[in-house]
Coordinates of N, CA and C in Angstrom, one line a residue:
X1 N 16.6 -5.7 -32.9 CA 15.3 -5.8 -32.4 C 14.7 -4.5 -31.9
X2 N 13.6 -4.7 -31.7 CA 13.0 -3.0 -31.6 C 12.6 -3.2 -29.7
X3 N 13.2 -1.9 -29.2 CA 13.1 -2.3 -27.9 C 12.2 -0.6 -27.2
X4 N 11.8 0.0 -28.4 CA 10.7 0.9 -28.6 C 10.3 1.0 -27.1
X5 N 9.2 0.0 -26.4 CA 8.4 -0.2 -25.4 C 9.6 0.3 -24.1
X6 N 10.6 0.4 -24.3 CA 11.3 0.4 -23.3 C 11.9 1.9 -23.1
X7 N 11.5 2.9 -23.7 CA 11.9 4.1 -24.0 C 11.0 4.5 -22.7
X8 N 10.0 4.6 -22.1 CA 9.3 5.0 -20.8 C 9.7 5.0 -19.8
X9 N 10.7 3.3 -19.9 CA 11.3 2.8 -18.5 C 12.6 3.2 -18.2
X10 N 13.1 4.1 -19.3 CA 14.6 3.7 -18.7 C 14.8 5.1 -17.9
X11 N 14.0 6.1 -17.4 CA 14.2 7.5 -17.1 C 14.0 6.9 -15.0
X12 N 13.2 5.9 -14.6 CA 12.7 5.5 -13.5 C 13.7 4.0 -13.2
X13 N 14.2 3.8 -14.4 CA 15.0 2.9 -14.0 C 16.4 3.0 -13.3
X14 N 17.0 3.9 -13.8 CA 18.2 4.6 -13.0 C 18.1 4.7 -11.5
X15 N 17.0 5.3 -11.1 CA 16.6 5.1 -10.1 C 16.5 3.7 -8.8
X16 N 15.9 2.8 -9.5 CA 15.7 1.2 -9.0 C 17.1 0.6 -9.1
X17 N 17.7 0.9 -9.9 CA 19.1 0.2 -10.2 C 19.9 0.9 -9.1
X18 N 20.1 2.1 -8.5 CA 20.5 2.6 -7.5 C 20.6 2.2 -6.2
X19 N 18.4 1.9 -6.0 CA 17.7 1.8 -4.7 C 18.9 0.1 -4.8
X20 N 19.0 -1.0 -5.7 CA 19.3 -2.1 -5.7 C 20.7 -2.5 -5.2
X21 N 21.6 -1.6 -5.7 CA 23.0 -1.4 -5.5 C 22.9 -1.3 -4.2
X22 N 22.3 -0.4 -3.4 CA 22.6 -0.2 -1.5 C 21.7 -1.1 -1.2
X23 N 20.3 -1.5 -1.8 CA 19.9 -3.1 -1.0 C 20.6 -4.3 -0.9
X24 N 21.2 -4.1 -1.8 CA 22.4 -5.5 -2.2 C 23.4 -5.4 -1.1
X25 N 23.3 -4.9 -0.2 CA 24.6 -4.8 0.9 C 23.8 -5.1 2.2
X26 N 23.8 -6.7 2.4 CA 23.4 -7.2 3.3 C 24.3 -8.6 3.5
X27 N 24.1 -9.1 5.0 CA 24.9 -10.4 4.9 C 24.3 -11.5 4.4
X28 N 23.1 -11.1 4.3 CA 22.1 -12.7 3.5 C 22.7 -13.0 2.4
X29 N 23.7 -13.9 1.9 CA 24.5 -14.2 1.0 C 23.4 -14.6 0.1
X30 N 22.3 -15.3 -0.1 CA 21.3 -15.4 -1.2 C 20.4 -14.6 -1.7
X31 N 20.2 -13.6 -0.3 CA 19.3 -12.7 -0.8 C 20.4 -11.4 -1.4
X32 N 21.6 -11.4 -1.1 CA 22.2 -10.5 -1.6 C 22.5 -11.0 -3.1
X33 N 22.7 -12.2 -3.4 CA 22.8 -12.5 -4.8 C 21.7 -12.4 -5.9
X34 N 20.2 -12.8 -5.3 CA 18.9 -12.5 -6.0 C 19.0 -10.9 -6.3
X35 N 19.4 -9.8 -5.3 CA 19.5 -8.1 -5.5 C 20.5 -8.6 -7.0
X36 N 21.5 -8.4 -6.7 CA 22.5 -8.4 -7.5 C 22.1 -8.8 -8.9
X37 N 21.6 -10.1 -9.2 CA 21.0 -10.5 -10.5 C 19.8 -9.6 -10.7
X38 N 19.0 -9.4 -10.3 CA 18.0 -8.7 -10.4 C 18.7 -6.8 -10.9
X39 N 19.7 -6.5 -10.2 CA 19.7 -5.6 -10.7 C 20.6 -5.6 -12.3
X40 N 21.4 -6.6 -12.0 CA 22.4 -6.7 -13.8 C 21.2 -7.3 -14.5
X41 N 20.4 -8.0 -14.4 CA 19.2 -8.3 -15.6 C 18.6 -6.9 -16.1
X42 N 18.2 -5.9 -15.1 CA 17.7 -4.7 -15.6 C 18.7 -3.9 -16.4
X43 N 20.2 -4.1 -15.3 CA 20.8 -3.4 -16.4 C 21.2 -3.8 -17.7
X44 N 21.0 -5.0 -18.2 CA 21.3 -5.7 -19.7 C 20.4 -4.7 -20.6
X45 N 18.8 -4.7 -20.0 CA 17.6 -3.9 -20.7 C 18.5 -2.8 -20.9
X46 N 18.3 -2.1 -20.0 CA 19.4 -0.7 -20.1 C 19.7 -0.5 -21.4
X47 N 20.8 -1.3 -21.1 CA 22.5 -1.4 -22.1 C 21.7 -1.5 -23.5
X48 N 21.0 -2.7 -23.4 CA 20.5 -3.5 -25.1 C 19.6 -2.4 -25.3
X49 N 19.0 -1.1 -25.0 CA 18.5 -0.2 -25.8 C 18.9 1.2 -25.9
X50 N 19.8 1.1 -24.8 CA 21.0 2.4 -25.5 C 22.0 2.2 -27.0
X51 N 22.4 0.5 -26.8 CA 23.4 0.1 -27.8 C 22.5 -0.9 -29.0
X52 N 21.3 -1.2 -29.1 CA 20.7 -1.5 -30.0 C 21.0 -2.9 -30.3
X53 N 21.3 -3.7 -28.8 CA 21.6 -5.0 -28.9 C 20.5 -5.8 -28.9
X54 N 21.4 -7.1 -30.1 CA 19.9 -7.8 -30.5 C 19.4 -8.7 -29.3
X55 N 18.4 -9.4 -29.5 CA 17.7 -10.4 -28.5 C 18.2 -10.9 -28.0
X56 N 19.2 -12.1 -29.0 CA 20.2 -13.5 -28.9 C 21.1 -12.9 -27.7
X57 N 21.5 -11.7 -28.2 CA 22.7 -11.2 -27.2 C 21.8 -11.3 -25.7
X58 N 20.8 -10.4 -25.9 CA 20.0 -10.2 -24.6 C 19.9 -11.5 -24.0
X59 N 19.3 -12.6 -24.7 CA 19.1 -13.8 -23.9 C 20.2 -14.4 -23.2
X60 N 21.4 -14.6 -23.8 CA 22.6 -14.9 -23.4 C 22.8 -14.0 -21.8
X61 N 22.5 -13.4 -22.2 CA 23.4 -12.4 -20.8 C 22.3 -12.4 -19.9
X62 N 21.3 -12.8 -20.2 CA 19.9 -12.9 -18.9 C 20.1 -13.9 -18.3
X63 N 20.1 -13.8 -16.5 CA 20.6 -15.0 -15.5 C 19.4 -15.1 -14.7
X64 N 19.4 -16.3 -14.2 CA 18.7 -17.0 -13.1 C 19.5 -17.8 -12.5
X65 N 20.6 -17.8 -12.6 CA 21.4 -18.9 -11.4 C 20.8 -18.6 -9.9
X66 N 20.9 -17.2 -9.5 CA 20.6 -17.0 -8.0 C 19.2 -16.9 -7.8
X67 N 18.3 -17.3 -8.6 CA 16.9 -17.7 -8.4 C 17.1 -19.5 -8.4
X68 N 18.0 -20.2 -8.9 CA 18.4 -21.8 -8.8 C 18.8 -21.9 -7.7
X69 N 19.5 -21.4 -7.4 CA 20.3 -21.5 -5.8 C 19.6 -21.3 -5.2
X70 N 18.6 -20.5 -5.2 CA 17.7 -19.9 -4.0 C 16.5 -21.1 -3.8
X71 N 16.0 -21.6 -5.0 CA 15.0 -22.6 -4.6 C 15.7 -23.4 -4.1
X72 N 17.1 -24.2 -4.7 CA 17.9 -25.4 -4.2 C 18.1 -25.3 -2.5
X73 N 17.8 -23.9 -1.6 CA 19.0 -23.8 -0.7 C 17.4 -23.5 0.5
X74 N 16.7 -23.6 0.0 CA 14.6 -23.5 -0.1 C 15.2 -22.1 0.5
X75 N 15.1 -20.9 0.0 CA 15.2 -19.6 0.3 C 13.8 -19.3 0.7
X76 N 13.7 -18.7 1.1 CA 12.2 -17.7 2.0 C 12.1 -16.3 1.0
X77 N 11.6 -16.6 -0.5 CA 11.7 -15.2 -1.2 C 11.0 -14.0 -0.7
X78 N 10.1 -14.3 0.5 CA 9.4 -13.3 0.9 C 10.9 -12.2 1.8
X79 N 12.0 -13.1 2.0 CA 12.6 -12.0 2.5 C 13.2 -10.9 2.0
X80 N 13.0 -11.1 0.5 CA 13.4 -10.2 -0.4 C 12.5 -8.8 -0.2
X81 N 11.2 -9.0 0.0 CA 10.0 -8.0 0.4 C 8.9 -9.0 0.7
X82 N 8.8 -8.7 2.1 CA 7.2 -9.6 2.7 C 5.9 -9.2 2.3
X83 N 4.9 -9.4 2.3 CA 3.5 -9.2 1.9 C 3.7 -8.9 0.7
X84 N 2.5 -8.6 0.1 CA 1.7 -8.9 -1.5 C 1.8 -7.2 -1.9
X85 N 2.2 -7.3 -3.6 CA 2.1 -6.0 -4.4 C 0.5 -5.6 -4.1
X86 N 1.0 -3.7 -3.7 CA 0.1 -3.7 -3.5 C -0.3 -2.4 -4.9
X87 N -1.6 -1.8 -4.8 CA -1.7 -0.7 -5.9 C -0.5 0.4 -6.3
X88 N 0.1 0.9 -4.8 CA 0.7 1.6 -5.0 C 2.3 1.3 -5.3
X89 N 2.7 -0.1 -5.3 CA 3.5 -0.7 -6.3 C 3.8 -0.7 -7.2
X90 N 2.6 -0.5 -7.9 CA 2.8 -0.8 -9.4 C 3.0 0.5 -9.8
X91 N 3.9 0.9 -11.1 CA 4.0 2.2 -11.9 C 3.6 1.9 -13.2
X92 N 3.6 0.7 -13.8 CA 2.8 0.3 -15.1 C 1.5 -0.3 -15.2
X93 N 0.9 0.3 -16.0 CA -0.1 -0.1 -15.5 C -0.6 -1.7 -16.4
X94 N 0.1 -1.9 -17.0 CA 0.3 -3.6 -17.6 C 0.4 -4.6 -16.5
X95 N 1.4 -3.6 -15.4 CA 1.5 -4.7 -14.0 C 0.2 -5.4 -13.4
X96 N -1.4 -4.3 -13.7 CA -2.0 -4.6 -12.6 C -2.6 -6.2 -12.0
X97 N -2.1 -7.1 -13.4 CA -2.2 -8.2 -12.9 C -2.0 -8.7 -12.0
X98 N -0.9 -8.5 -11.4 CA 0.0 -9.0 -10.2 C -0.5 -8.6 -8.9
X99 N -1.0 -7.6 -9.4 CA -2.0 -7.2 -7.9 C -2.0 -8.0 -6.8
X100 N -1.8 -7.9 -5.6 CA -1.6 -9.2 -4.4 C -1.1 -10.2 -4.6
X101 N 0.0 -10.4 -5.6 CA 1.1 -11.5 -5.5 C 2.7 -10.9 -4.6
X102 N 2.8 -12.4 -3.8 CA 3.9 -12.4 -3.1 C 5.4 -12.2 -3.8
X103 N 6.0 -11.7 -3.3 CA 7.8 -12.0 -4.2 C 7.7 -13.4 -4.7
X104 N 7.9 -14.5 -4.4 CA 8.1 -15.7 -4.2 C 7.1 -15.9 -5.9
X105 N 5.9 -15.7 -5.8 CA 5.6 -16.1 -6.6 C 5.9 -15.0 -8.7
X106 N 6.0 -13.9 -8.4 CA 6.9 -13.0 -9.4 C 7.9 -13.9 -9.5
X107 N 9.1 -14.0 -8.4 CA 10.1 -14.4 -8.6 C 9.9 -15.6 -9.4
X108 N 9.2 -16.8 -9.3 CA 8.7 -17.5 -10.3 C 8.2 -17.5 -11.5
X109 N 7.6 -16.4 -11.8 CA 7.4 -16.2 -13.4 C 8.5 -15.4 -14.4
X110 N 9.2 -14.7 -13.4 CA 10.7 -14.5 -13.6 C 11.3 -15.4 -14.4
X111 N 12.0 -16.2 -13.3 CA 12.7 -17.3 -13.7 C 11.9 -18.5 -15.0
X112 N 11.1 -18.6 -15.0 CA 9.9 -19.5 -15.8 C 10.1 -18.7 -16.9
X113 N 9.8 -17.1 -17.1 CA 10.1 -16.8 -18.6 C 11.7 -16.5 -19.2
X114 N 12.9 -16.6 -18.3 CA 14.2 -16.6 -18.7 C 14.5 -18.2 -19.4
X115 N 14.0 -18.6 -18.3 CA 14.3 -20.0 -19.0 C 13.5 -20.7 -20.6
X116 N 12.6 -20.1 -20.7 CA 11.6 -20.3 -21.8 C 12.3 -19.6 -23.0
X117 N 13.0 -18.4 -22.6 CA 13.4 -17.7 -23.9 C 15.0 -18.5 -24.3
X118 N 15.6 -18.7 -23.3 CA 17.1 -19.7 -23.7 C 16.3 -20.8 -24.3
X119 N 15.4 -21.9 -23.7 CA 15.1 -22.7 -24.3 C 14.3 -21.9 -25.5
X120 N 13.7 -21.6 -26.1 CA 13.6 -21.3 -27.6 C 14.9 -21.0 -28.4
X121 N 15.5 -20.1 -27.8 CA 16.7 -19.7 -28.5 C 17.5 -21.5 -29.1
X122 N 17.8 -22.3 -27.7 CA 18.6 -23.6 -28.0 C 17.6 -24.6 -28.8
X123 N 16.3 -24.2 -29.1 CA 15.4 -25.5 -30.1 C 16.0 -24.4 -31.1
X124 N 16.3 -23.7 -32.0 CA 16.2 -22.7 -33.0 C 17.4 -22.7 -33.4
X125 N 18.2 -23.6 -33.1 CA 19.9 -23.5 -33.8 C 20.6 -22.3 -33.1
X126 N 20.4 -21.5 -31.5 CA 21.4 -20.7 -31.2 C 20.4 -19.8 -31.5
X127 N 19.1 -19.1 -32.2 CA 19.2 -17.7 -32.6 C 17.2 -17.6 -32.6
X128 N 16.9 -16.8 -32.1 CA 15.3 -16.5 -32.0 C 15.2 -15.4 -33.0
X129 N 15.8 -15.2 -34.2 CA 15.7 -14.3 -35.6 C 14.9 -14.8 -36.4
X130 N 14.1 -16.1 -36.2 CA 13.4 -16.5 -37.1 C 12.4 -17.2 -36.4
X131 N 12.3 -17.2 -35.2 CA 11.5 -18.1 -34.2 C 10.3 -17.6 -34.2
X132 N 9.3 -18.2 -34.4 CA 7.4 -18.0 -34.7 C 6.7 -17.5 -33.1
X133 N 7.4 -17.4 -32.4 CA 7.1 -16.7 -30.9 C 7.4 -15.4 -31.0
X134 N 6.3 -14.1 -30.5 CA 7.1 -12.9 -30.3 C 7.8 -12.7 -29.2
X135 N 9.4 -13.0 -29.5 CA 10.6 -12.6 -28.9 C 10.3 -11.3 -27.7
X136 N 10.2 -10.5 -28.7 CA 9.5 -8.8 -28.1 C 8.7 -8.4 -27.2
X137 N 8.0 -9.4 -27.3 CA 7.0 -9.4 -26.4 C 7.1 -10.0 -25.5
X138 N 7.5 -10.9 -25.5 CA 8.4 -11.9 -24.4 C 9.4 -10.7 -23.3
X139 N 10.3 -10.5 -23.7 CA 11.4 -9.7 -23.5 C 10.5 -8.7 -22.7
X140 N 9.5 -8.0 -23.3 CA 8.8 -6.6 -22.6 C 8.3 -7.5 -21.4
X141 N 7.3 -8.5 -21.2 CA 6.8 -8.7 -20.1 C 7.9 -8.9 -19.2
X142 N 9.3 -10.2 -19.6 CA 10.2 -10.3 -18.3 C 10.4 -9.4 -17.6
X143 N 10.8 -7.6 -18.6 CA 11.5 -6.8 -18.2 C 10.7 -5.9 -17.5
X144 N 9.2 -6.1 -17.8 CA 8.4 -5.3 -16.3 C 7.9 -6.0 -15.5
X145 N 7.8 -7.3 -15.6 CA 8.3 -8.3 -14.3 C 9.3 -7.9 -13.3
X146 N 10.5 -7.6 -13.8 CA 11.2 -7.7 -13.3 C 11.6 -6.4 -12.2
X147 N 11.1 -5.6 -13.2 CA 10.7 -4.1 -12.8 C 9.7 -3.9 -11.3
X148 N 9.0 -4.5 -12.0 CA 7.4 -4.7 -10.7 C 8.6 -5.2 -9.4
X149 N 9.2 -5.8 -9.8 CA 9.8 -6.5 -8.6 C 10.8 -5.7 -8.2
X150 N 11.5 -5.1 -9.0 CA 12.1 -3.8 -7.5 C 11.4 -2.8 -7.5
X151 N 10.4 -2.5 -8.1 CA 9.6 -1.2 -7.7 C 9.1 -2.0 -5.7
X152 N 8.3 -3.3 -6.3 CA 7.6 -3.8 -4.7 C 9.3 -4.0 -3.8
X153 N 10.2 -4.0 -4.2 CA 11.0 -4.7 -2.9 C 11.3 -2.8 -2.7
X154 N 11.4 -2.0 -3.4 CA 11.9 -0.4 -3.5 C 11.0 0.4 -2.4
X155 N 9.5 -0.1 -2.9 CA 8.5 0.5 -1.9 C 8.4 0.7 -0.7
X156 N 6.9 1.4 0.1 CA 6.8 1.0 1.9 C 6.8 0.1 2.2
X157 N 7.4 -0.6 3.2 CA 7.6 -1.6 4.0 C 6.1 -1.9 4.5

């Protein structure tokens, strides 16, 4: 799969994956699990465009369990970062949609498109190599979703 679009991201990403690793050391046991997924989903991107891994692999290895736990357990996503993305949040400028959205609700379209892409993969016999949805494009938004979202938790308080 061509993961092209991601050649921009990965120089600022090293970075975020850092800031994530010492945010992740907190005793909020759910919010330390949302850091933690949040940062291994970025690093999958990472990996799948240094090593040229295909989608199917990518989709397998992309988690939302600790976004399931977190609704099940009614988590307060705002404690991940309070108030709304602001301009100086975003570094893409594809993000500016999100403009004054809360964590809570990112974290939501998050989770909404991991689950969308497993479920395509499991209607398709196991494999999105022939599936009439662009995969690619799919994959690019999650992963600067996902991005937007530790850039805003990375940011001024």
């Amino acid at each position: 799969m061509n993961l092209e679009w991601l050649k921009t991201g990965i120089g600022p990403l090293k970075d975020l994956l850092t800031f994530l690793h010492s945010e992740g050391k907190t005793s909020d046991v759910l919010k330390k699990q949302l850091i933690r997924e949040l940062r291994n989903n970025l690093n999958i991107f990472h990996n799948a465009y240094l090593n040229k891994v295909p989608a199917d692999m990518m989709i397998d290895l992309l988690a939302n369990e600790a976004i399931k736990k977190g609704v099940e357990a009614n988590f307060k996503f705002k404690k991940l970062k309070p108030g709304r993305i602001e301009p100086y949040h975003i570094k893409d400028e594809r993000n500016r949609k999100y403009l004054g959205w809360e964590a809570e609700k990112l974290v939501d379209k998050i989770d909404e498109k991991i689950e969308e892409l497993k479920n395509i993969k499991k209607m398709n016999g196991g494999s999105v190599v022939t599936v009439k949805n662009n995969v690619s494009l799919m994959l690019s938004n999650l992963y600067y979703r996902m991005k937007l979202l530790a850039d805003f938790i990375m940011g001024p308080k």
